Tab-separated table of C-alpha atoms in Angstrom:
chain	number	residue	atom	x	y	z
A	1	MET	CA	3.366	50.936	13.083
A	2	ILE	CA	1.736	48.268	10.929
A	3	LYS	CA	1.175	44.842	12.461
A	4	CYS	CA	1.844	41.947	10.070
A	5	SER	CA	-1.246	39.785	9.725
A	6	LYS	CA	0.866	36.624	9.305
A	7	CYS	CA	3.562	36.812	12.015
A	8	GLY	CA	2.453	39.766	14.175
A	9	THR	CA	5.677	41.786	13.704
A	10	GLN	CA	5.323	45.544	14.036
A	11	ASN	CA	6.583	47.271	10.845
A	12	LEU	CA	7.137	50.956	10.112
A	13	LEU	CA	4.309	52.889	8.460
A	14	GLY	CA	4.835	52.856	4.720
A	15	SER	CA	6.424	49.395	4.677
A	16	ILE	CA	5.369	47.302	1.713
A	17	TYR	CA	6.622	43.968	3.061
A	18	CYS	CA	6.989	42.593	6.584
A	19	ASP	CA	10.556	42.912	7.904
A	20	GLU	CA	10.353	39.494	9.559
A	21	CYS	CA	8.474	37.147	7.223
A	22	GLY	CA	8.340	39.150	3.954
A	23	VAL	CA	4.561	38.932	3.503
A	24	SER	CA	2.970	41.818	1.582
A	25	LEU	CA	1.557	44.594	3.759
A	26	GLU	CA	-0.445	46.048	0.865
A	27	ASN	CA	-4.157	46.801	1.197
A	28	LEU	CA	-3.064	49.097	3.997
A	29	PRO	CA	-6.221	51.258	4.137
A	30	GLU	CA	-8.339	48.195	4.929
A	31	LYS	CA	-5.924	46.994	7.607
A	32	MET	CA	-5.262	50.368	9.237
A	33	GLU	CA	-8.488	50.290	11.200
A	34	GLU	CA	-8.061	46.698	12.399
A	35	ASN	CA	-4.471	47.432	13.479
A	36	ASN	CA	-5.558	50.608	15.306
A	37	ILE	CA	-3.312	52.783	13.150
A	38	ILE	CA	-4.031	56.454	13.149
A	39	GLU	CA	-2.458	58.334	10.282
A	40	GLN	CA	-0.433	61.321	11.384
A	41	PRO	CA	-1.184	64.555	9.542
A	42	VAL	CA	1.486	65.760	7.144
A	43	PHE	CA	2.557	69.303	7.953
A	44	GLN	CA	3.687	71.552	5.134
A	45	SER	CA	4.839	74.404	7.350
A	46	ALA	CA	5.567	75.175	10.971
A	47	SER	CA	2.679	74.467	13.333
A	48	VAL	CA	2.105	73.773	16.996
A	49	THR	CA	1.146	70.328	18.251
A	50	SER	CA	-1.541	69.712	20.812
A	51	ILE	CA	0.989	69.876	23.645
A	52	GLY	CA	2.461	73.168	22.505
A	53	ILE	CA	5.751	71.974	21.002
A	54	PRO	CA	6.427	73.581	17.642
A	55	TYR	CA	6.823	71.294	14.645
A	56	ILE	CA	9.223	72.540	12.002
A	57	ALA	CA	8.930	70.898	8.605
A	58	GLU	CA	12.178	70.322	6.794
A	59	GLU	CA	12.487	71.581	3.257
A	60	PRO	CA	13.500	68.940	0.740
A	61	PRO	CA	17.150	69.325	-0.201
A	62	ASP	CA	18.070	70.775	-3.582
A	63	HIS	CA	19.335	68.362	-6.221
A	64	ASP	CA	22.613	66.919	-4.993
A	65	THR	CA	25.169	67.304	-7.765
A	66	SER	CA	27.828	65.492	-5.728
A	67	LYS	CA	26.078	62.167	-6.541
A	68	ASP	CA	26.241	62.989	-10.260
A	69	GLU	CA	29.946	63.751	-9.902
A	70	GLU	CA	30.449	60.543	-7.897
A	71	ALA	CA	28.812	58.474	-10.647
A	72	ALA	CA	30.994	60.167	-13.289
A	73	ASP	CA	34.112	59.469	-11.200
A	74	ALA	CA	33.024	55.861	-10.755
A	75	GLU	CA	32.586	55.424	-14.502
A	76	MET	CA	36.131	56.663	-15.082
A	77	LYS	CA	37.459	54.042	-12.603
A	78	GLY	CA	36.021	51.083	-14.528
A	79	VAL	CA	32.796	50.716	-12.565
A	80	HIS	CA	30.299	48.642	-14.528
A	81	ALA	CA	27.437	48.267	-12.013
A	82	LYS	CA	26.232	49.393	-8.610
A	83	LEU	CA	24.198	47.986	-5.758
A	84	THR	CA	21.944	50.361	-3.834
A	85	ILE	CA	20.431	49.583	-0.443
A	86	GLU	CA	16.654	49.930	-0.778
A	87	ARG	CA	15.614	48.495	2.541
A	88	GLY	CA	17.517	48.174	5.765
A	89	THR	CA	19.239	50.654	8.024
A	90	SER	CA	21.046	52.671	5.317
A	91	ILE	CA	18.614	53.233	2.459
A	92	GLY	CA	20.289	54.884	-0.537
A	93	THR	CA	23.831	53.707	0.241
A	94	GLU	CA	25.553	52.708	-2.998
A	95	PHE	CA	28.304	50.178	-3.680
A	96	PHE	CA	30.092	50.403	-7.017
A	97	LEU	CA	31.258	47.198	-8.702
A	98	SER	CA	34.409	47.370	-10.812
A	99	ALA	CA	35.850	43.843	-10.569
A	100	ASN	CA	34.624	40.804	-12.498
A	101	GLU	CA	33.967	39.094	-9.155
A	102	SER	CA	32.573	41.080	-6.205
A	103	ASN	CA	32.072	39.601	-2.736
A	104	ILE	CA	29.129	40.630	-0.548
A	105	GLY	CA	29.466	40.217	3.206
A	106	ARG	CA	30.680	41.740	6.449
A	107	TRP	CA	34.215	42.932	7.236
A	108	ASP	CA	36.261	40.769	9.598
A	109	ALA	CA	39.915	41.760	9.957
A	110	ASP	CA	40.684	38.911	12.372
A	111	ASN	CA	39.805	36.328	9.718
A	112	GLY	CA	41.038	38.352	6.727
A	113	MET	CA	37.631	39.029	5.185
A	114	PHE	CA	37.362	42.323	3.330
A	115	PRO	CA	34.334	42.083	0.989
A	116	ASP	CA	33.908	44.421	-1.984
A	117	VAL	CA	30.369	45.138	-0.791
A	118	ASP	CA	30.937	45.497	2.952
A	119	LEU	CA	27.569	45.560	4.714
A	120	ASP	CA	28.982	45.337	8.256
A	121	ALA	CA	28.003	48.914	9.174
A	122	HIS	CA	24.566	48.462	7.565
A	123	ASP	CA	23.646	45.184	9.298
A	124	PRO	CA	23.153	45.834	13.043
A	125	GLU	CA	21.501	42.438	13.637
A	126	ALA	CA	24.348	40.534	11.911
A	127	LYS	CA	21.955	38.751	9.539
A	128	ILE	CA	24.546	38.908	6.736
A	129	SER	CA	27.294	36.291	6.786
A	130	ARG	CA	30.969	37.261	6.596
A	131	ARG	CA	31.099	35.574	3.182
A	132	HIS	CA	27.490	35.871	2.069
A	133	ALA	CA	27.338	35.978	-1.754
A	134	ARG	CA	29.348	36.764	-4.907
A	135	ILE	CA	28.383	38.651	-8.052
A	136	PHE	CA	30.172	37.715	-11.265
A	137	LEU	CA	30.553	39.513	-14.596
A	138	GLU	CA	31.420	37.003	-17.331
A	139	ASP	CA	30.983	37.660	-21.059
A	140	GLU	CA	28.820	40.742	-20.416
A	141	GLN	CA	26.437	38.674	-18.247
A	142	TYR	CA	25.931	39.141	-14.502
A	143	SER	CA	25.270	36.262	-12.137
A	144	ILE	CA	25.156	35.716	-8.389
A	145	GLU	CA	25.826	32.777	-6.109
A	146	ASP	CA	25.287	32.248	-2.415
A	147	CYS	CA	28.472	31.336	-0.518
A	148	GLY	CA	26.761	29.088	2.034
A	149	SER	CA	25.343	31.977	4.066
A	150	THR	CA	23.319	31.342	7.213
A	151	ASN	CA	20.264	33.405	6.227
A	152	GLY	CA	20.377	32.855	2.475
A	153	THR	CA	20.376	34.986	-0.660
A	154	PHE	CA	17.211	35.727	-2.635
A	155	VAL	CA	16.717	37.349	-6.049
A	156	ASN	CA	13.433	39.102	-6.852
A	157	ARG	CA	11.827	37.436	-3.824
A	158	GLY	CA	12.198	34.022	-5.413
A	159	ARG	CA	13.423	30.842	-3.776
A	160	ARG	CA	16.550	30.809	-1.638
A	161	LEU	CA	19.636	30.333	-3.818
A	162	ILE	CA	21.383	26.997	-3.521
A	163	PRO	CA	24.948	27.673	-2.302
A	164	GLY	CA	27.499	27.487	-5.127
A	165	THR	CA	24.871	27.601	-7.894
A	166	LYS	CA	24.941	30.714	-10.101
A	167	LEU	CA	21.757	32.581	-11.022
A	168	ILE	CA	21.662	35.042	-13.943
A	169	LEU	CA	21.054	38.682	-12.937
A	170	ASN	CA	19.445	41.457	-14.975
A	171	ASP	CA	19.443	45.222	-14.616
A	172	GLY	CA	17.038	46.245	-11.834
A	173	ASP	CA	16.996	42.896	-10.035
A	174	GLU	CA	16.421	42.926	-6.275
A	175	ILE	CA	18.936	40.989	-4.179
A	176	ILE	CA	18.108	40.183	-0.557
A	177	VAL	CA	20.923	39.293	1.837
A	178	GLY	CA	19.898	38.938	5.488
A	179	LYS	CA	17.441	41.772	6.067
A	180	THR	CA	19.142	44.085	3.569
A	181	PHE	CA	17.506	44.639	0.189
A	182	LEU	CA	19.835	45.684	-2.633
A	183	ARG	CA	18.974	46.808	-6.186
A	184	LEU	CA	21.373	46.040	-9.052
A	185	LYS	CA	21.901	48.804	-11.613
A	186	ILE	CA	24.056	47.957	-14.625
A	187	LEU	CA	25.926	51.095	-15.712
A	188	LYS	CA	27.535	49.965	-18.962
């Protein structure tokens, strides 16, 4: 674990930013000693730990062609962009955008909320509002607006978006909703 020098939150090894306050955790080698972090050795093959329990290294999976097929299928269904979770509980989860207006939020059947980008299962702390943000595609230009969310929407770690005010998006932009970090990839 890496202790944040600003707020004291314990973050996972390898984290670049603090999960709580967002401050950079870079310059890790200098801070490892002061945070009493001991790097664990990386094992390339099976070995035995100091207490006699065997460690079995997992082989990296072969290239997954199902993702390539999924992207091709998505393109045929009118998908023009995708959002990929880069930080949070479900890293790598993708959401394909095919409508000109896509809602980001959490599912709530009781109140009739069924967002296009449903982050309910990926937001265990409920930091994402039911109606959190919307992404628009108008005249080949993407934009995003916050829908009055409790914890705000941020683009490229900039200032919190003012609810109802659209901000232009570009390919590769980072969108933060709650504690979930999404990356926009424009496909067309």
